[in-house]
Tab-separated table of C-alpha atoms and ligand atoms in Angstrom:
chain	number	residue	atom	x	y	z
A	1	MET	CA	97.210	91.063	87.001
A	2	ARG	CA	96.477	92.563	83.588
A	3	PHE	CA	99.804	93.153	81.857
A	4	GLN	CA	100.833	96.476	80.436
A	5	THR	CA	100.682	96.825	76.658
A	6	ALA	CA	101.798	99.743	74.492
A	7	THR	CA	98.356	101.313	74.942
A	8	SER	CA	97.554	100.474	78.541
A	9	LYS	CA	99.341	102.632	81.047
A	10	PRO	CA	99.070	101.328	84.605
A	11	ASP	CA	97.556	103.454	87.346
A	12	ILE	CA	100.527	104.628	89.393
A	13	TYR	CA	100.569	105.036	93.171
A	14	LEU	CA	103.679	105.832	95.159
A	15	LEU	CA	105.130	106.232	98.607
A	16	LEU	CA	107.311	109.288	99.248
A	17	GLY	CA	109.544	109.404	102.312
A	18	SER	CA	113.013	108.800	103.700
A	19	PRO	CA	114.212	106.318	104.829
A	20	ILE	CA	111.751	103.849	103.280
A	21	GLU	CA	113.811	100.801	102.364
A	22	PHE	CA	111.994	98.582	104.898
A	23	THR	CA	108.460	99.683	104.069
A	24	LEU	CA	105.715	97.072	103.691
A	25	SER	CA	103.369	99.389	101.784
A	26	PRO	CA	104.330	98.154	98.256
A	27	LEU	CA	103.703	94.564	99.350
A	28	ILE	CA	100.276	95.475	100.744
A	29	HIS	CA	99.043	97.636	97.870
A	30	ASN	CA	100.453	95.537	95.023
A	31	SER	CA	98.857	92.421	96.582
A	32	VAL	CA	95.481	94.164	96.497
A	33	PHE	CA	95.976	95.296	92.872
A	34	GLN	CA	97.079	91.833	91.834
A	35	HIS	CA	94.200	90.113	93.615
A	36	GLU	CA	91.688	92.463	91.999
A	37	GLN	CA	93.395	92.060	88.598
A	38	LEU	CA	93.950	95.778	88.218
A	39	ASN	CA	96.473	97.369	85.910
A	40	ALA	CA	97.991	99.355	88.756
A	41	LEU	CA	101.393	99.679	90.397
A	42	TYR	CA	102.570	100.976	93.769
A	43	PHE	CA	106.220	101.762	94.376
A	44	ALA	CA	108.316	103.331	97.119
A	45	GLN	CA	110.298	106.396	96.044
A	46	PRO	CA	112.904	107.691	98.508
A	47	VAL	CA	113.072	111.461	98.272
A	48	THR	CA	115.376	114.084	99.769
A	49	PRO	CA	114.012	117.222	101.460
A	50	GLU	CA	115.263	119.367	98.525
A	51	ASN	CA	113.332	117.269	95.997
A	52	PHE	CA	110.206	116.581	97.999
A	53	GLY	CA	108.087	119.508	96.736
A	54	GLN	CA	109.010	118.775	93.129
A	55	ALA	CA	108.107	115.109	93.604
A	56	VAL	CA	104.602	116.006	94.817
A	57	VAL	CA	104.041	118.488	92.001
A	58	SER	CA	105.303	115.952	89.413
A	59	MET	CA	102.667	113.524	90.581
A	60	GLN	CA	100.030	115.878	89.240
A	61	LYS	CA	101.925	116.639	86.026
A	62	LEU	CA	102.456	112.945	85.267
A	63	ASN	CA	98.844	112.147	86.105
A	64	TRP	CA	99.726	109.579	88.762
A	65	CYS	CA	96.701	108.486	90.757
A	66	GLY	CA	97.698	108.749	94.368
A	67	ALA	CA	100.403	108.630	96.996
A	68	ASN	CA	101.231	107.864	100.578
A	69	ILE	CA	103.498	110.244	102.447
A	70	THR	CA	105.665	109.010	105.285
A	71	ILE	CA	108.451	110.030	107.654
A	72	PRO	CA	109.506	112.898	107.725
A	73	TYR	CA	107.183	114.706	105.267
A	74	LYS	CA	103.640	114.302	106.643
A	75	GLN	CA	103.523	117.923	107.758
A	76	THR	CA	105.739	119.411	105.005
A	77	VAL	CA	103.375	118.063	102.350
A	78	LEU	CA	100.452	120.298	103.386
A	79	LYS	CA	101.717	123.322	101.480
A	80	TYR	CA	101.776	121.457	98.165
A	81	LEU	CA	98.135	120.345	98.294
A	82	ASP	CA	95.015	121.971	96.801
A	83	GLU	CA	92.639	120.659	99.456
A	84	ILE	CA	92.914	118.949	102.841
A	85	ASP	CA	90.132	116.947	104.455
A	86	GLU	CA	88.876	117.740	107.958
A	87	THR	CA	90.661	114.949	109.863
A	88	ALA	CA	93.981	115.749	108.195
A	89	GLN	CA	93.460	119.424	108.976
A	90	LYS	CA	92.931	118.668	112.664
A	91	ALA	CA	96.037	116.477	112.704
A	92	GLY	CA	98.000	119.012	110.648
A	93	ALA	CA	99.438	116.005	108.826
A	94	VAL	CA	98.686	114.108	105.616
A	95	ASN	CA	99.652	110.523	104.774
A	96	THR	CA	97.434	109.941	101.730
A	97	ILE	CA	96.971	112.002	98.562
A	98	VAL	CA	94.512	111.416	95.769
A	99	ASN	CA	95.052	113.136	92.426
A	100	LYS	CA	91.719	114.272	90.996
A	101	GLY	CA	93.315	116.940	88.821
A	102	ARG	CA	93.656	118.689	92.173
A	103	LEU	CA	95.733	117.113	94.917
A	104	ILE	CA	93.600	116.270	97.956
A	105	GLY	CA	95.200	115.215	101.261
A	106	TYR	CA	93.837	112.839	103.916
A	107	ASN	CA	95.098	111.278	107.113
A	108	THR	CA	94.384	107.545	107.259
A	109	ASP	CA	96.785	107.113	110.217
A	110	VAL	CA	94.035	108.609	112.402
A	111	LEU	CA	91.458	106.118	111.077
A	112	GLY	CA	93.914	103.210	111.099
A	113	PHE	CA	95.002	103.845	114.679
A	114	LYS	CA	91.389	104.133	115.882
A	115	ARG	CA	90.406	100.940	114.103
A	116	SER	CA	93.336	99.025	115.629
A	117	LEU	CA	92.424	99.849	119.247
A	118	PRO	CA	90.447	97.495	121.505
A	119	ASP	CA	86.758	98.367	122.102
A	120	ASP	CA	86.914	98.386	125.882
A	121	LEU	CA	89.062	101.519	126.368
A	122	ASN	CA	88.443	103.444	129.572
A	123	ARG	CA	88.329	106.998	128.240
A	124	ASP	CA	88.085	108.445	131.758
A	125	ARG	CA	91.698	107.503	132.454
A	126	SER	CA	94.588	109.404	130.882
A	127	ALA	CA	96.722	108.528	127.878
A	128	VAL	CA	100.407	109.262	127.210
A	129	CYS	CA	101.860	109.892	123.807
A	130	LEU	CA	105.640	109.546	123.361
A	131	GLY	CA	106.683	111.816	120.466
A	132	ALA	CA	105.320	114.951	118.830
A	133	GLY	CA	105.828	114.313	115.104
A	134	GLY	CA	103.376	113.411	112.335
A	135	ALA	CA	102.301	110.099	113.851
A	136	ALA	CA	101.808	111.667	117.289
A	137	LEU	CA	99.492	114.279	115.760
A	138	ALA	CA	97.376	111.481	114.279
A	139	VAL	CA	97.316	109.523	117.544
A	140	VAL	CA	96.294	112.540	119.634
A	141	VAL	CA	93.479	113.433	117.199
A	142	ALA	CA	92.299	109.795	117.232
A	143	LEU	CA	92.300	109.637	121.048
A	144	ALA	CA	90.545	113.006	121.334
A	145	ASP	CA	87.901	111.890	118.785
A	146	LEU	CA	87.412	108.703	120.805
A	147	GLY	CA	86.610	110.776	123.890
A	148	PHE	CA	89.806	110.807	125.951
A	149	SER	CA	89.778	114.012	127.980
A	150	LYS	CA	93.354	113.990	129.295
A	151	ILE	CA	96.416	113.308	127.123
A	152	ASN	CA	100.035	113.917	128.131
A	153	ILE	CA	102.748	114.439	125.549
A	154	ILE	CA	106.359	113.462	126.206
A	155	ASN	CA	108.849	114.451	123.549
A	156	ARG	CA	112.598	114.994	123.331
A	157	SER	CA	112.226	118.561	122.020
A	158	TYR	CA	109.803	120.511	124.164
A	159	GLN	CA	109.420	123.075	121.381
A	160	ASN	CA	107.796	120.393	119.199
A	161	THR	CA	105.505	119.405	122.093
A	162	VAL	CA	104.330	123.007	122.376
A	163	SER	CA	103.785	123.178	118.635
A	164	LEU	CA	101.669	119.962	118.700
A	165	ILE	CA	99.541	121.317	121.550
A	166	LYS	CA	99.029	124.641	119.725
A	167	LYS	CA	97.931	122.865	116.548
A	168	ILE	CA	95.469	120.461	118.162
A	169	SER	CA	93.990	122.387	121.115
A	170	PRO	CA	91.751	124.735	119.081
A	171	TYR	CA	89.841	121.739	117.700
A	172	TYR	CA	89.227	120.206	121.163
A	173	PRO	CA	88.521	122.995	123.682
A	174	LYS	CA	87.562	120.501	126.429
A	175	LEU	CA	90.646	118.313	126.022
A	176	GLU	CA	93.346	118.622	128.683
A	177	LEU	CA	96.535	118.350	126.637
A	178	ASN	CA	99.737	118.663	128.671
A	179	GLY	CA	103.368	118.650	127.637
A	180	TRP	CA	105.973	117.178	129.968
A	181	LYS	CA	109.546	118.399	129.742
A	182	TRP	CA	112.131	115.724	128.938
A	183	GLN	CA	114.502	116.721	131.735
A	184	GLU	CA	111.727	116.872	134.318
A	185	LEU	CA	110.324	113.376	133.814
A	186	THR	CA	110.143	110.958	136.706
A	187	PRO	CA	109.728	107.168	136.726
A	188	ASP	CA	106.074	107.802	137.617
A	189	CYS	CA	105.322	109.469	134.294
A	190	LEU	CA	103.930	106.341	132.651
A	191	LYS	CA	102.294	104.786	135.717
A	192	ASN	CA	98.569	104.309	136.116
A	193	ARG	CA	97.541	105.198	132.561
A	194	GLU	CA	94.946	103.608	130.346
A	195	LEU	CA	97.251	103.764	127.353
A	196	VAL	CA	100.865	104.664	126.505
A	197	VAL	CA	101.650	105.014	122.799
A	198	ASN	CA	105.156	105.229	121.344
A	199	CYS	CA	104.908	107.511	118.302
A	200	THR	CA	108.658	107.765	117.664
A	201	PRO	CA	111.074	105.591	115.691
A	202	ALA	CA	113.103	105.115	118.901
A	203	ASP	CA	113.059	101.850	120.841
A	204	PHE	CA	112.786	103.607	124.164
A	205	ALA	CA	111.751	107.207	123.638
A	206	LEU	CA	112.536	108.415	127.153
A	207	PRO	CA	115.676	109.834	128.741
A	208	ASP	CA	118.057	107.260	130.257
A	209	PHE	CA	117.404	108.326	133.824
A	210	VAL	CA	113.732	107.343	133.487
A	211	HIS	CA	114.501	103.676	132.781
A	212	ASN	CA	112.731	101.950	135.648
A	213	ASP	CA	111.000	98.590	135.683
A	214	ALA	CA	108.067	99.791	137.758
A	215	MET	CA	107.132	102.577	135.423
A	216	PHE	CA	104.227	100.755	133.764
A	217	GLN	CA	102.491	99.817	137.030
A	218	GLU	CA	98.711	99.933	136.668
A	219	THR	CA	99.060	100.948	133.037
A	220	ARG	CA	96.601	98.909	131.017
A	221	ILE	CA	97.787	99.140	127.405
A	222	VAL	CA	101.170	99.854	125.791
A	223	TYR	CA	101.175	100.418	122.059
A	224	ASP	CA	104.231	100.930	119.826
A	225	LEU	CA	103.461	102.261	116.349
A	226	ARG	CA	106.573	100.522	115.041
A	227	TYR	CA	106.093	97.004	113.714
A	228	GLY	CA	107.995	93.893	112.752
A	229	LEU	CA	110.655	94.163	115.406
A	230	LYS	CA	111.992	90.869	116.720
A	231	SER	CA	113.108	92.669	119.848
A	232	ASN	CA	110.990	95.565	121.079
A	233	LYS	CA	112.361	96.902	124.338
A	234	LEU	CA	109.301	98.997	125.173
A	235	LEU	CA	106.802	96.167	124.700
A	236	LYS	CA	109.038	93.648	126.493
A	237	LYS	CA	109.371	95.963	129.467
A	238	ALA	CA	105.612	96.464	129.490
A	239	GLN	CA	104.992	92.696	129.439
A	240	LEU	CA	107.468	92.136	132.256
A	241	ASN	CA	105.477	94.633	134.295
A	242	GLN	CA	102.160	92.824	133.763
A	243	VAL	CA	100.674	95.403	131.413
A	244	GLU	CA	97.347	93.841	130.329
A	245	GLN	CA	97.643	94.405	126.569
A	246	VAL	CA	100.568	95.281	124.282
A	247	PHE	CA	100.327	96.081	120.576
A	248	ASP	CA	102.792	96.815	117.830
A	249	GLY	CA	101.852	98.915	114.776
A	250	LEU	CA	101.051	96.132	112.296
A	251	GLU	CA	97.263	96.298	112.644
A	252	MET	CA	97.389	100.097	112.270
A	253	LEU	CA	99.588	99.733	109.176
A	254	ILE	CA	97.060	97.367	107.601
A	255	TRP	CA	94.081	99.626	108.329
A	256	GLN	CA	95.756	102.877	107.269
A	257	ALA	CA	96.619	101.174	103.957
A	258	ALA	CA	93.064	99.862	103.601
A	259	TYR	CA	91.618	103.346	104.145
A	260	SER	CA	94.094	104.781	101.582
A	261	GLN	CA	92.734	102.252	99.072
A	262	LYS	CA	89.215	103.364	99.944
A	263	ILE	CA	90.138	106.978	99.193
A	264	TRP	CA	91.857	106.068	95.901
A	265	ARG	CA	89.384	103.492	94.610
A	266	GLY	CA	86.147	103.966	96.510
A	267	ARG	CA	86.091	100.777	98.594
A	268	LEU	CA	87.940	98.938	101.312
A	269	PRO	CA	90.060	96.018	100.136
A	270	ASP	CA	89.888	92.510	101.596
A	271	ILE	CA	91.724	92.755	104.940
A	272	ALA	CA	92.241	88.973	105.150
A	273	LEU	CA	94.044	89.136	101.806
A	274	ILE	CA	96.403	91.829	103.109
A	275	LYS	CA	97.114	89.750	106.226
A	276	GLU	CA	97.817	86.724	104.034
A	277	ALA	CA	100.210	88.763	101.851
A	278	LEU	CA	102.066	89.969	104.940
A	279	LYS	CA	102.777	86.353	105.945
A	280	GLN	CA	105.347	86.338	103.104
A	281	TRP	CA	107.220	88.922	105.100
A	282	GLY	CA	107.129	87.062	108.412
B	301	NAP	P1	108.394	112.231	112.622
B	301	NAP	O1	107.311	113.150	112.183
B	301	NAP	O2	109.748	112.376	112.021
B	301	NAP	O3	108.518	112.382	114.232
B	301	NAP	C1	109.487	111.639	114.935
B	301	NAP	C2	109.261	111.831	116.437
B	301	NAP	O4	110.138	110.928	117.120
B	301	NAP	C3	109.610	113.217	116.958
B	301	NAP	O5	108.735	113.518	118.002
B	301	NAP	C4	111.045	113.042	117.458
B	301	NAP	O6	111.394	113.909	118.514
B	301	NAP	C5	110.990	111.646	118.019
B	301	NAP	N1	112.293	110.977	118.028
B	301	NAP	C6	113.060	110.646	116.950
B	301	NAP	N2	114.181	110.019	117.352
B	301	NAP	C7	114.120	109.950	118.715
B	301	NAP	C8	114.999	109.406	119.723
B	301	NAP	N3	116.151	108.803	119.401
B	301	NAP	N4	114.612	109.497	121.022
B	301	NAP	C9	113.443	110.089	121.353
B	301	NAP	N5	112.581	110.626	120.446
B	301	NAP	C10	112.926	110.550	119.155
B	301	NAP	O7	107.971	110.706	112.403
B	301	NAP	P2	106.483	110.092	112.391
B	301	NAP	O8	105.921	110.167	111.023
B	301	NAP	O9	105.755	110.717	113.508
B	301	NAP	O10	106.758	108.530	112.676
B	301	NAP	C11	107.136	108.070	113.962
B	301	NAP	C12	107.137	106.534	114.014
B	301	NAP	O11	105.797	106.038	113.867
B	301	NAP	C13	107.961	105.884	112.900
B	301	NAP	O12	108.675	104.784	113.451
B	301	NAP	C14	106.913	105.389	111.918
B	301	NAP	O13	107.339	104.262	111.170
B	301	NAP	C15	105.778	105.011	112.887
B	301	NAP	N6	104.464	105.009	112.222
B	301	NAP	C16	103.781	103.810	112.109
B	301	NAP	C17	102.536	103.783	111.488
B	301	NAP	C18	101.787	102.476	111.379
B	301	NAP	O14	100.885	102.387	110.537
B	301	NAP	N7	102.066	101.481	112.187
B	301	NAP	C19	101.971	104.945	110.963
B	301	NAP	C20	102.686	106.150	111.112
B	301	NAP	C21	103.935	106.150	111.732
B	301	NAP	P3	111.904	115.435	118.264
B	301	NAP	O15	110.661	116.270	118.098
B	301	NAP	O16	112.678	115.739	119.495
B	301	NAP	O17	112.759	115.401	117.025
């Protein structure tokens, strides 16, 4: 890495969110900067809801180069931006900002999730998305772009399910997007699906009465966007029920970070290098 002198200010990139103490993003991005010998720094800045808007605006005033936005601000951030790209508009959520004098928002979760999926998806079968927050918006847009025609949303607050459906439906008139009410779920809700994706921070984002070992029967893929968990109840349950493929969110994390770098600096970084850097973490 080139070291900072009195005249060389590093390019600053940051992550805004809360909580973010366990984030791997600084490790990923600083490894890329170091490998490419750039005078650039990425740091994670926890921010409260009261200070979030000010933090985004300061980024522009201080001439920082870019940012990632994470839980729970991916939707809140929209109102502070000057421009939003098409994918982020469809998702109604932004996870990457570039400062070009104007703040421009993108959603690399959509790209990262798509890139992390296997090639042999059967788009004629249905998909289930657990959750209706920022990550769920990205996952639904990705699945709709990939050609899934039927997606079911299961979320604790039905109001947020309705809001997700209202946001996304206008962009995909042919997509059948259904919301299932939390209290009306049955053990069959996850059965016989191509793909079930957990888009919540919860280990088992279903009501207690739905816990049932047979619920993944004939489901082909279970994907949890969370990563780095020694014990992942959802994925373990899926494996016990002979689900063909299970994924955690590490591959998506790597690709969403790589696409953020592409937006900030014009090219994808070396993915093998990122994977190597993540070995330090475990
Ligand atoms: P968010 O916008 O705050 O949404 C959280 C969602 O989880 C909401 O739908 C919420 O339901 C639901 N939820 C929260 N606690 C729950 C519980 N105890 N039981 C059931 N549902 C619960 O967060 P987000 O940005 O979508 O992130 C969600 C998860 O995805 C996080 O763990 C994040 O780290 C992960 N993620 C991973 C990647 C990756 O690259 N691998 C990328 C993006 C996100 P209500 O609507 O009822 O509140």
